[in-house]
Amino acid sequence: MMLCDMNWLCLCLYDEVLMVFLELKCAWHVTKGVFGSKIDFGKMATGQLFSKTTQALFYNYKQLPVQQMLDFDFSCRRETPSVAGIINPGSEGFQKLFFGQEEIAIPVHSTVEAACAAHPTADVFINFGSFRSAASSSMSALKQPTIRVVAIIAVGVPESDAKQLVAYAKANNKVIIGPATVGVIQAGAFKIGDTAGTIDNIIQCKLYRPGSVGFVSKSGGMSNELYNTIARVTDGIYEGIAIGGDVFPGSTLSDHVLRFNNIPQVKMIVVLGELGGREEYSLVEALKQGKINKPVVAWISETCATLFKSEVQFGPVVEEGKITPVEEVTPPQIPEDLNTAIKSGKVRVPTHIISTISDERGVEQRYAGVPMSTLVEEGYGVADVISLLWFKRSLPRYCTRFIDICIMMCADHGPCASGAHNAIVSARAGKDLISCLVSGLLTIGPRFGGAIDDAARYFKDAYDRGLTPCEFVEGMKKKGIRVPGIGHRIKRGDNRDKRVELLQRYARQHFPSVEYMEYAVQVETYTLSKANNLILNIDGAIGSLFLDLLEGTGMFTKQEIDEIVEMGYLNGLFVLARSIGLIGHTFDQKRLKQPLYRHPWEDVLYTK
Ligand code: ACO
Ligand code: LMR
């Protein structure tokens, strides 16, 4: 370790090393010729910029840097998150993020002004806007009385804009960091954006608690490198700042070196410069003017190993009474993001929903394993989709055709049927389509359109138990139950439901067996002997024929058929089909611009 005549230390880090005091000494002489003897260091803030209670507004939300800031906060055992609010032009609401294991909601504002008004204690503005919007949004922030520091992350901010920002900041005693900066880290207190990288790196560099070294550089990437190096050979960083590599930075290397010089906790200053700038000369000037009275290690990333006459060794700067080693603390464990932990195989998470009928992940959606493209290329229809999504298998063509016919037969039964009436009345009340549809659907039940499942259950039970139609019907009467699938408001024995006839004809032609339907016909014969309106209605026809369909395919076990009947799949057919007609009636009324419906008095019996 060499103590130079200006109380500087040589820093030996890499093969291509960077000792700079020779360079800076050289620069020293050059400076006189270039800048004259004085450089104005402006009126930038002279001391610590951040603390454990510093809060920031984050412009142009990016999930990763915000979460990294909150994880850093947690590792420093901050009591409050360092991000008070987010500004996303044009949107408002909240962003959910983690503060340790706790999920928090950070307010999102659509303008800088609104955010500053909502969070007056947030005095740092972190600008992740693009190079196109960074200057204007930063100027808006600088003009806010609550904002003291502005960090501009964007690369490529026009120099003319940067100059205006710098001038305004200096005139109003505000601090700009950047443009093109990765940000700042106040060890154990506050950090901006991605500074210092992942939480693992932060823990490894012990940045969760303050050390004694003030570090300033142009390069963000090298900053992270140096945090690690400095943490290994000293008691760590007190504050690390990257000013960015632009020609007109908001604040210079010497601005921050002077600031560090005024912070009592900073015992040593490390500066990382680059060839080609003027920054380093201003630092030489500051040293020359005696403005810095702490050890400074400065280096310019360049190849100059040959300049060394001997090996240099960097050692900890602990001289008697100069530095008290910081007390080591153990940072809290930052919970790992679930997705990261799952990917690494560290954790497994139970699912909370199971789906067996479709999978939209991957290139194309699949219904019960059948890709969308197959549905199109192989001429599948709606009934095939019902077959896949309801019954989880591809039913044979004669079955899907039967389902198609059911849907066509049940789509509508005129404006006087219960469901259509409700939809019409709702449409004439000015309700929206969905409300009109739902209004119609709500009439479907045990008497109207919702008797298919019950018809299937009761016919199956009676047939499977070998009851005669008479035994079945009289048994239901004794229980006070109307036979589901039997009876109609307007159809009669001498004016049967044509839809039923069409379904029965198709089944007789295509089904392997129609035994349940034949049983239903026998029941109808018996009930018609009692009253002319007790016909086999469309619900009864579909209910009995679906039993034949399920039995006839040989694709369903007895248990599966019982489950289908018990669970009530079949009413779904009527609901799906009748939705077509209800929507049609709604459109019809809206097209006709029909006025509000009010039932006529003449049609109401007012009685006691
Ligand atoms: N089983 C046994 N008896 C019946 C049945 C039936 N399904 N339906 C009516 N009856 C009897 C009634 O008990 C009544 O006899 P009663 O006078 O001795 O009490 C007589 O027939 C007339 O009853 P109403 O209710 O006046 O007959 P309506 O024509 O109004 O009933 C309805 C039609 C609602 C469909 C009725 O037959 C019924 O509830 N059926 C069972 C449910 C059903 O299948 N609904 C689907 C209809 S089709 C569709 O909505 C698409
Ligand atoms: C229908 O399909 O709506 C009917 O069978 C019931 C009705 O009242 O017409």
XYZ file of C-alpha atoms and ligand atoms in Angstrom:
668
model
C 0.000 0.000 0.000
C 1.484 3.352 -0.908
C 0.328 6.592 0.592
C 0.929 9.160 -2.050
C 2.025 12.649 -1.298
C -1.560 13.779 -1.730
C -2.882 11.254 0.660
C -4.080 9.143 -2.240
C -4.025 5.399 -2.391
C -3.092 3.236 -5.306
C -5.748 0.829 -6.257
C -4.545 -2.446 -7.695
C -7.519 -4.331 -8.980
C -6.952 -5.917 -12.322
C -4.147 -6.786 -14.686
C -4.955 -3.811 -16.794
C -4.762 -1.432 -14.061
C -5.655 1.787 -13.484
C -3.620 3.743 -11.301
C -4.554 7.258 -11.828
C -2.693 9.476 -9.529
C 0.014 9.591 -12.148
C -2.617 10.368 -14.727
C -4.321 12.881 -12.490
C -0.969 14.376 -11.588
C -0.362 14.720 -15.292
C -3.829 16.044 -15.688
C -3.109 18.465 -12.920
C -0.555 20.246 -15.012
C -2.772 19.972 -18.070
C -5.678 21.439 -16.163
C -3.929 24.685 -15.562
C -3.483 25.028 -19.296
C -6.998 23.984 -20.142
C -9.387 25.353 -17.538
C -7.339 28.058 -15.940
C -6.915 27.886 -12.201
C -10.548 27.864 -11.030
C -13.519 25.662 -11.777
C -16.982 26.579 -10.492
C -18.338 23.601 -8.633
C -21.795 25.095 -8.704
C -24.132 25.134 -5.773
C -24.976 21.467 -5.733
C -26.150 20.004 -2.460
C -23.111 19.653 -0.224
C -23.923 16.579 1.804
C -25.957 13.448 2.072
C -28.748 13.216 -0.478
C -30.666 10.237 0.846
C -31.689 8.554 4.074
C -33.611 5.564 5.393
C -36.839 7.518 5.075
C -36.251 8.885 1.574
C -39.195 8.204 -0.747
C -39.355 8.446 -4.516
C -41.829 8.786 -7.375
C -41.201 6.322 -10.187
C -41.959 7.577 -13.705
C -42.848 5.057 -16.447
C -43.445 1.908 -14.409
C -41.084 -1.028 -14.814
C -41.856 -3.944 -12.529
C -38.287 -5.217 -12.066
C -36.478 -2.050 -10.878
C -39.375 -1.112 -8.591
C -39.440 -4.580 -7.027
C -35.634 -4.496 -6.685
C -35.934 -1.178 -4.834
C -38.538 -2.645 -2.472
C -36.438 -5.761 -1.882
C -33.475 -3.525 -1.062
C -35.679 -1.536 1.333
C -36.658 -4.752 3.048
C -33.048 -5.951 3.298
C -32.186 -2.610 4.958
C -35.073 -3.099 7.369
C -36.697 0.138 6.219
C -40.081 0.676 7.813
C -41.625 2.221 4.709
C -41.188 1.338 1.029
C -38.979 3.795 -0.856
C -41.428 4.020 -3.775
C -44.350 6.192 -2.679
C -46.050 6.454 -6.054
C -45.813 5.511 -9.716
C -46.519 7.801 -12.653
C -47.819 6.175 -15.802
C -49.107 8.857 -18.190
C -52.744 8.126 -19.040
C -53.420 5.515 -16.397
C -54.395 5.474 -12.738
C -54.974 2.820 -10.078
C -52.509 0.650 -8.161
C -49.585 -1.635 -8.800
C -49.271 -4.708 -6.585
C -45.707 -5.478 -5.488
C -43.960 -7.241 -2.597
C -42.450 -5.532 0.445
C -40.807 -8.570 1.990
C -43.507 -11.217 2.040
C -46.267 -8.627 2.306
C -48.048 -7.607 -0.878
C -48.544 -3.845 -1.086
C -50.494 -1.618 -3.506
C -48.550 1.403 -4.762
C -50.741 4.203 -6.173
C -50.410 4.926 -9.896
C -50.950 8.513 -11.100
C -51.343 9.784 -14.654
C -49.349 13.017 -14.238
C -46.235 14.251 -12.416
C -48.248 17.015 -10.778
C -50.895 14.621 -9.425
C -48.239 12.297 -8.024
C -46.336 15.124 -6.314
C -49.568 16.445 -4.808
C -50.506 12.975 -3.546
C -47.043 12.229 -2.124
C -45.516 15.524 -0.886
C -42.833 13.727 1.149
C -41.477 11.942 -1.927
C -38.607 14.209 -2.988
C -36.789 11.965 -5.452
C -38.037 11.574 -9.027
C -36.790 8.435 -10.765
C -37.322 8.835 -14.485
C -37.464 5.608 -16.470
C -38.997 7.431 -19.432
C -37.521 6.912 -22.879
C -34.977 9.318 -24.335
C -37.922 10.907 -26.168
C -39.894 11.788 -23.028
C -37.181 11.906 -20.358
C -36.279 15.593 -20.743
C -39.802 17.014 -20.644
C -40.927 14.779 -17.786
C -37.750 15.560 -15.834
C -38.328 19.283 -16.303
C -41.907 18.859 -15.051
C -40.507 17.150 -11.973
C -37.782 19.769 -11.385
C -40.510 22.415 -11.409
C -42.358 20.653 -8.580
C -41.464 22.258 -5.229
C -41.487 18.857 -3.520
C -38.880 17.324 -5.826
C -35.229 17.753 -4.820
C -33.395 15.047 -6.784
C -34.104 13.811 -10.321
C -32.456 10.647 -11.678
C -32.648 10.268 -15.460
C -32.052 6.688 -16.599
C -32.578 7.123 -20.365
C -29.625 6.932 -22.747
C -29.727 9.283 -25.699
C -31.258 12.379 -24.140
C -30.415 15.220 -26.546
C -27.479 17.319 -25.264
C -29.429 20.564 -25.721
C -32.177 19.184 -23.450
C -29.627 17.969 -20.935
C -28.014 21.421 -20.797
C -31.373 23.053 -20.092
C -32.114 20.582 -17.321
C -28.693 21.115 -15.745
C -29.069 24.886 -15.904
C -32.527 24.771 -14.346
C -31.396 22.398 -11.600
C -28.368 24.524 -10.695
C -30.494 27.707 -10.676
C -33.012 26.058 -8.349
C -30.556 24.201 -6.119
C -31.777 20.775 -7.255
C -29.749 17.696 -8.080
C -29.820 15.755 -11.317
C -28.202 12.359 -11.579
C -27.751 11.223 -15.166
C -28.815 11.135 -17.937
C -27.784 7.597 -18.802
C -27.325 6.640 -15.178
C -28.027 3.312 -13.521
C -28.723 5.328 -10.349
C -27.503 5.631 -6.793
C -27.310 3.460 -3.705
C -27.192 4.766 -0.158
C -26.107 1.621 1.635
C -28.603 0.513 4.229
C -31.071 3.235 3.275
C -32.193 3.882 -0.303
C -31.408 2.939 -3.842
C -32.558 4.042 -7.263
C -33.722 1.524 -9.856
C -31.444 -1.338 -10.840
C -28.392 0.048 -9.067
C -26.191 -2.689 -7.614
C -28.067 -5.371 -9.513
C -29.824 -8.335 -7.966
C -30.572 -8.709 -4.276
C -28.003 -11.498 -4.159
C -25.316 -9.062 -5.328
C -26.528 -6.484 -2.826
C -26.261 -8.962 0.018
C -22.848 -10.120 -1.194
C -21.667 -6.481 -1.317
C -23.139 -5.849 2.149
C -25.051 -2.875 0.804
C -27.830 -3.516 3.279
C -25.802 -1.521 5.816
C -23.539 1.536 5.445
C -19.761 1.198 5.098
C -17.238 4.022 4.961
C -16.508 4.423 1.266
C -18.054 7.023 -0.984
C -17.934 5.828 -4.580
C -18.680 7.761 -7.728
C -18.268 6.684 -11.323
C -19.518 7.329 -14.805
C -20.159 3.688 -15.571
C -23.151 1.881 -14.116
C -21.891 -1.571 -14.992
C -18.482 -0.967 -13.429
C -20.181 0.476 -10.343
C -21.667 -2.905 -9.524
C -18.234 -4.436 -10.046
C -16.642 -1.913 -7.722
C -19.295 -2.340 -5.031
C -18.270 -5.946 -4.900
C -14.546 -5.204 -4.923
C -14.764 -2.426 -2.357
C -16.912 -4.604 -0.096
C -14.220 -7.267 -0.210
C -11.321 -4.984 0.736
C -12.958 -2.362 2.931
C -15.907 -2.185 5.292
C -18.114 -1.379 2.277
C -19.909 1.364 0.477
C -21.517 4.272 2.255
C -22.922 5.722 -0.931
C -22.348 4.689 -4.532
C -23.388 6.844 -7.461
C -23.071 6.547 -11.239
C -23.304 9.927 -12.959
C -23.755 8.429 -16.429
C -21.558 8.766 -19.455
C -23.159 11.737 -21.205
C -21.130 14.792 -22.163
C -23.344 17.053 -20.030
C -24.139 15.119 -16.850
C -26.590 16.602 -14.368
C -23.909 16.320 -11.700
C -20.211 15.646 -12.080
C -17.671 13.373 -10.456
C -16.246 16.281 -8.490
C -19.720 17.433 -7.405
C -20.185 14.127 -5.641
C -16.608 13.865 -4.403
C -17.112 17.253 -2.761
C -20.388 16.013 -1.343
C -18.724 12.885 0.039
C -16.056 15.102 1.524
C -18.764 16.745 3.629
C -20.325 13.509 4.852
C -18.709 12.527 8.157
C -19.498 8.814 7.696
C -17.487 8.771 4.462
C -13.881 8.091 5.382
C -12.536 7.382 1.903
C -13.570 8.273 -1.622
C -13.183 6.079 -4.685
C -13.612 7.605 -8.136
C -13.886 5.687 -11.395
C -13.329 7.826 -14.462
C -12.958 7.210 -18.155
C -10.495 8.467 -20.677
C -11.789 11.179 -22.956
C -13.819 13.235 -20.525
C -13.028 16.452 -18.710
C -14.516 15.253 -15.472
C -11.326 13.883 -14.116
C -9.552 17.198 -14.575
C -12.181 18.984 -12.484
C -11.427 16.455 -9.781
C -7.738 17.265 -10.026
C -8.652 20.927 -9.693
C -10.704 20.272 -6.579
C -7.836 18.382 -5.049
C -5.431 21.108 -6.103
C -7.609 23.713 -4.459
C -7.581 21.692 -1.272
C -11.333 21.249 -1.349
C -11.009 17.561 -0.509
C -9.424 16.437 2.735
C -10.192 12.718 2.646
C -8.198 9.923 0.994
C -9.208 9.647 -2.634
C -8.582 6.624 -4.843
C -9.198 7.626 -8.409
C -8.681 5.555 -11.513
C -9.326 5.827 -15.206
C -10.253 2.578 -16.871
C -7.376 2.272 -19.254
C -4.381 0.063 -19.801
C -1.380 1.409 -17.947
C 0.127 -1.471 -16.037
C 3.528 -0.652 -17.529
C 3.479 2.610 -15.609
C 3.902 0.756 -12.372
C 7.457 0.460 -11.175
C 6.397 -2.116 -8.624
C 3.446 -4.149 -7.521
C 0.992 -2.065 -5.589
C -1.231 -3.456 -2.958
C -4.514 -1.964 -1.801
C -5.166 -2.406 1.810
C -7.927 -1.374 4.161
C -7.789 2.190 5.163
C -7.929 1.646 8.862
C -5.506 3.962 10.548
C -5.581 4.567 14.195
C -8.711 6.532 15.027
C -9.603 7.093 11.375
C -12.253 4.434 10.721
C -14.321 2.430 13.136
C -15.270 -0.803 11.395
C -19.031 -0.923 10.939
C -21.032 -3.348 13.029
C -21.939 -6.297 10.822
C -25.679 -7.055 10.714
C -27.517 -9.972 9.173
C -30.039 -8.749 6.602
C -33.518 -10.292 6.561
C -33.970 -13.041 4.010
C -35.636 -11.645 0.884
C -38.368 -14.075 -0.137
C -37.694 -15.475 -3.566
C -40.277 -14.692 -6.246
C -42.525 -17.660 -6.650
C -41.970 -18.014 -10.383
C -38.193 -17.934 -9.889
C -38.370 -20.531 -7.143
C -40.689 -22.747 -9.208
C -38.375 -22.516 -12.220
C -35.414 -23.439 -10.040
C -37.309 -26.412 -8.628
C -37.034 -25.140 -5.068
C -40.783 -25.011 -4.438
C -43.927 -26.620 -5.708
C -47.255 -24.883 -5.532
C -50.639 -26.639 -5.414
C -53.066 -25.546 -8.052
C -56.442 -24.238 -6.997
C -58.405 -24.951 -10.162
C -58.529 -28.111 -12.236
C -59.662 -28.112 -15.844
C -59.899 -31.206 -17.970
C -61.825 -29.966 -20.996
C -59.623 -27.359 -22.616
C -56.111 -25.985 -22.640
C -55.339 -22.599 -24.163
C -51.603 -22.766 -23.450
C -49.147 -23.360 -26.259
C -49.481 -22.487 -29.892
C -53.205 -23.227 -30.270
C -56.169 -23.929 -28.035
C -57.327 -27.502 -27.665
C -60.810 -28.779 -26.780
C -60.465 -32.126 -25.030
C -57.108 -32.413 -26.734
C -58.346 -31.582 -30.243
C -56.463 -28.584 -31.694
C -58.386 -25.662 -33.197
C -56.852 -26.294 -36.588
C -58.267 -29.829 -36.616
C -61.746 -28.512 -35.898
C -61.491 -26.319 -38.966
C -59.609 -28.602 -41.293
C -61.782 -31.652 -40.573
C -65.120 -29.856 -40.896
C -66.167 -30.032 -37.260
C -69.282 -28.069 -36.249
C -70.798 -26.567 -33.101
C -72.208 -29.928 -32.071
C -68.697 -31.433 -32.278
C -67.490 -28.711 -29.949
C -70.323 -29.570 -27.529
C -69.298 -33.197 -27.814
C -65.704 -32.311 -26.861
C -66.366 -29.674 -24.177
C -69.396 -31.301 -22.540
C -68.766 -34.998 -23.063
C -64.939 -34.868 -23.469
C -64.944 -37.102 -26.522
C -65.680 -36.959 -30.203
C -69.135 -38.440 -30.669
C -69.917 -40.129 -33.997
C -71.390 -38.045 -36.758
C -74.972 -39.309 -36.326
C -74.828 -38.124 -32.694
C -73.467 -34.674 -33.445
C -76.053 -34.297 -36.203
C -78.744 -35.170 -33.640
C -77.352 -32.495 -31.304
C -77.432 -30.009 -34.183
C -81.094 -30.872 -34.809
C -81.930 -30.438 -31.097
C -80.347 -26.990 -31.146
C -82.244 -26.019 -34.283
C -85.555 -27.304 -32.913
C -85.166 -25.555 -29.562
C -83.733 -22.252 -30.832
C -87.134 -20.573 -30.697
C -90.855 -21.227 -30.340
C -92.287 -17.818 -31.182
C -92.709 -14.556 -29.242
C -95.417 -16.005 -26.983
C -93.292 -18.621 -25.240
C -92.226 -17.631 -21.735
C -88.590 -16.907 -22.410
C -89.245 -14.910 -25.566
C -91.859 -12.865 -23.762
C -89.451 -11.850 -21.005
C -86.729 -10.989 -23.473
C -89.166 -8.866 -25.463
C -90.436 -7.018 -22.394
C -86.869 -6.369 -21.249
C -85.824 -5.116 -24.690
C -88.809 -2.769 -24.729
C -87.685 -1.520 -21.319
C -84.455 -0.460 -22.998
C -82.281 -3.099 -21.371
C -78.982 -4.189 -22.942
C -78.634 -7.442 -24.876
C -77.201 -9.483 -22.038
C -79.934 -8.346 -19.629
C -82.617 -9.262 -22.175
C -81.004 -12.654 -22.763
C -80.710 -13.371 -19.050
C -84.298 -12.230 -18.499
C -85.464 -14.818 -21.015
C -83.168 -17.541 -19.726
C -84.469 -17.066 -16.186
C -87.876 -18.421 -17.246
C -86.314 -21.792 -18.118
C -87.197 -24.245 -15.400
C -89.242 -27.297 -14.454
C -92.244 -26.259 -16.549
C -90.536 -24.541 -19.492
C -87.458 -25.858 -21.260
C -85.920 -27.152 -18.086
C -87.642 -30.523 -17.927
C -85.221 -32.416 -20.200
C -83.007 -33.750 -17.411
C -85.954 -34.701 -15.216
C -87.624 -36.393 -18.198
C -84.437 -38.390 -18.804
C -84.142 -39.313 -15.114
C -87.720 -40.409 -14.615
C -88.111 -42.206 -17.961
C -84.783 -44.021 -17.428
C -85.694 -45.027 -13.890
C -89.185 -46.233 -14.869
C -87.907 -48.132 -17.938
C -84.901 -49.619 -16.152
C -87.209 -50.792 -13.339
C -89.657 -52.273 -15.848
C -92.629 -50.116 -14.834
C -95.564 -50.105 -17.231
C -96.559 -46.640 -18.468
C -99.621 -46.849 -16.256
C -97.614 -47.844 -13.187
C -95.162 -45.029 -13.924
C -97.764 -42.276 -14.512
C -100.031 -43.285 -11.618
C -97.011 -43.610 -9.366
C -95.979 -40.017 -10.242
C -99.534 -38.838 -9.654
C -99.550 -40.427 -6.209
C -96.318 -38.544 -5.432
C -97.945 -35.379 -6.750
C -95.274 -35.016 -9.406
C -96.127 -34.023 -12.932
C -94.395 -36.288 -15.440
C -91.537 -34.216 -16.851
C -91.583 -34.184 -20.669
C -95.331 -34.621 -20.821
C -97.880 -31.834 -21.523
C -97.959 -28.565 -23.385
C -99.794 -25.228 -23.213
C -100.836 -25.223 -26.832
C -99.961 -28.568 -28.393
C -102.563 -31.331 -28.295
C -102.952 -34.967 -29.280
C -104.482 -33.791 -32.526
C -101.885 -31.011 -32.971
C -98.644 -32.603 -31.918
C -95.329 -30.846 -31.728
C -93.729 -31.183 -35.204
C -90.308 -30.848 -33.601
C -90.858 -34.026 -31.643
C -91.876 -35.872 -34.807
C -88.715 -34.713 -36.650
C -86.441 -35.818 -33.804
C -88.127 -39.221 -33.555
C -87.917 -39.768 -37.301
C -84.173 -38.966 -37.327
C -83.515 -41.268 -34.398
C -85.409 -44.167 -35.908
C -83.278 -43.761 -39.047
C -79.852 -43.328 -37.400
C -79.795 -44.565 -33.801
C -78.821 -48.177 -33.120
C -81.692 -48.321 -30.610
C -84.613 -46.096 -29.599
C -85.942 -48.137 -26.680
C -86.207 -45.206 -24.289
C -87.987 -43.123 -26.904
C -90.451 -45.956 -27.567
C -91.105 -46.154 -23.855
C -91.785 -42.428 -23.772
C -94.218 -42.835 -26.673
C -96.059 -45.518 -24.697
C -96.240 -43.186 -21.719
C -97.638 -40.477 -24.001
C -100.295 -42.876 -25.244
C -101.364 -43.455 -21.652
C -101.368 -39.776 -20.656
C -103.242 -38.736 -23.798
C -105.931 -41.173 -22.710
C -106.325 -38.954 -19.672
C -106.122 -35.457 -21.275
C -105.571 -34.162 -24.786
C -102.793 -31.740 -23.767
C -100.624 -34.431 -22.231
C -98.453 -34.991 -25.300
C -94.763 -35.950 -25.310
C -93.236 -32.466 -25.513
C -89.830 -31.422 -26.855
C -88.247 -31.766 -23.421
C -89.520 -35.320 -23.086
C -88.459 -36.180 -26.613
C -84.890 -34.936 -26.157
C -84.602 -36.458 -22.700
C -85.597 -39.949 -23.823
C -83.690 -39.806 -27.121
C -80.469 -38.702 -25.441
C -80.669 -41.814 -23.269
C -80.818 -43.828 -26.495
C -77.887 -41.832 -27.899
C -75.667 -42.375 -24.867
C -76.514 -46.087 -24.701
C -76.210 -46.581 -28.443
C -72.667 -45.254 -28.927
C -71.105 -47.784 -26.580
C -68.754 -44.903 -25.597
C -70.225 -44.341 -22.140
C -70.224 -46.631 -19.152
C -73.462 -47.108 -17.195
C -71.895 -44.979 -14.440
C -71.122 -42.180 -16.876
C -74.699 -42.227 -18.235
C -76.101 -42.095 -14.715
C -73.729 -39.227 -13.934
C -74.761 -37.294 -17.065
C -78.424 -37.759 -16.238
C -77.938 -36.949 -12.567
C -75.783 -33.885 -13.206
C -78.208 -32.375 -15.692
C -76.249 -31.952 -18.932
C -79.311 -32.012 -21.094
C -81.070 -28.840 -19.959
C -77.881 -27.187 -21.159
C -78.910 -28.076 -24.688
C -82.149 -26.114 -24.340
C -80.387 -23.156 -22.696
C -77.767 -23.050 -25.438
C -80.338 -23.369 -28.189
C -82.956 -20.991 -26.824
C -80.289 -18.287 -26.342
C -80.225 -18.025 -30.124
C -83.941 -17.196 -30.249
C -83.877 -14.886 -27.221
C -81.083 -12.858 -28.768
C -83.061 -12.760 -32.010
C -86.164 -11.419 -30.273
C -84.084 -8.780 -28.509
C -82.612 -7.573 -31.797
C -86.089 -7.662 -33.356
C -87.570 -5.366 -30.706
C -84.638 -2.973 -30.840
C -84.793 -2.845 -34.629
C -88.520 -2.075 -34.328
C -87.792 0.594 -31.686
C -90.685 -0.778 -29.643
C -91.837 1.363 -26.682
C -92.016 0.248 -23.075
C -94.402 -2.681 -22.659
C -97.262 -2.374 -20.169
C -99.744 -5.212 -19.753
C -103.373 -4.164 -20.524
C -105.826 -3.873 -17.652
C -108.366 -5.864 -19.616
C -106.088 -8.819 -19.358
C -105.866 -8.722 -15.604
C -108.464 -10.048 -13.208
C -108.478 -7.642 -10.255
C -110.058 -9.493 -7.419
C -109.862 -9.934 -3.679
N -98.069 -35.011 -15.889
C -99.242 -35.319 -15.317
N -100.302 -34.535 -15.337
C -100.189 -33.355 -15.956
C -99.023 -32.961 -16.577
C -97.935 -33.837 -16.512
N -96.792 -33.540 -17.079
N -99.186 -31.743 -17.109
C -100.432 -31.392 -16.833
N -101.021 -32.370 -16.155
C -102.353 -32.359 -15.687
C -102.509 -31.396 -14.534
O -102.232 -32.002 -13.318
C -103.909 -30.984 -14.699
O -104.716 -32.014 -14.156
P -105.707 -31.637 -13.026
O -106.633 -30.655 -13.715
O -106.282 -32.918 -12.659
O -104.862 -30.983 -11.939
C -104.109 -30.957 -16.224
O -103.144 -31.821 -16.748
C -103.925 -29.577 -16.785
O -102.792 -28.994 -16.113
P -102.273 -27.568 -16.563
O -101.130 -27.117 -15.683
O -103.425 -26.648 -16.692
O -101.758 -27.903 -17.991
P -100.831 -26.919 -18.814
O -101.202 -27.138 -20.219
O -100.861 -25.540 -18.279
O -99.427 -27.487 -18.486
C -97.160 -27.824 -18.766
C -98.390 -27.472 -19.484
C -96.706 -26.645 -17.839
C -96.028 -28.058 -19.778
C -97.382 -29.065 -17.975
O -97.816 -30.043 -18.832
C -96.175 -29.505 -17.231
O -95.879 -28.989 -16.212
N -95.483 -30.509 -17.794
C -94.306 -31.078 -17.134
C -93.090 -30.174 -17.363
C -92.628 -30.167 -18.804
O -92.513 -31.173 -19.433
N -92.325 -28.964 -19.328
C -91.780 -28.819 -20.692
C -92.782 -28.212 -21.610
S -92.097 -28.072 -23.274
C -91.091 -26.742 -23.192
O -91.162 -26.002 -22.261
C -90.161 -26.574 -24.323
C -91.102 -23.945 -26.418
O -90.289 -24.620 -27.096
O -90.891 -22.827 -26.021
C -92.363 -24.609 -26.098
O -92.511 -25.869 -26.366
C -93.032 -24.028 -24.938
C -93.965 -23.053 -25.430
O -94.643 -22.443 -24.591
O -94.122 -22.921 -26.645
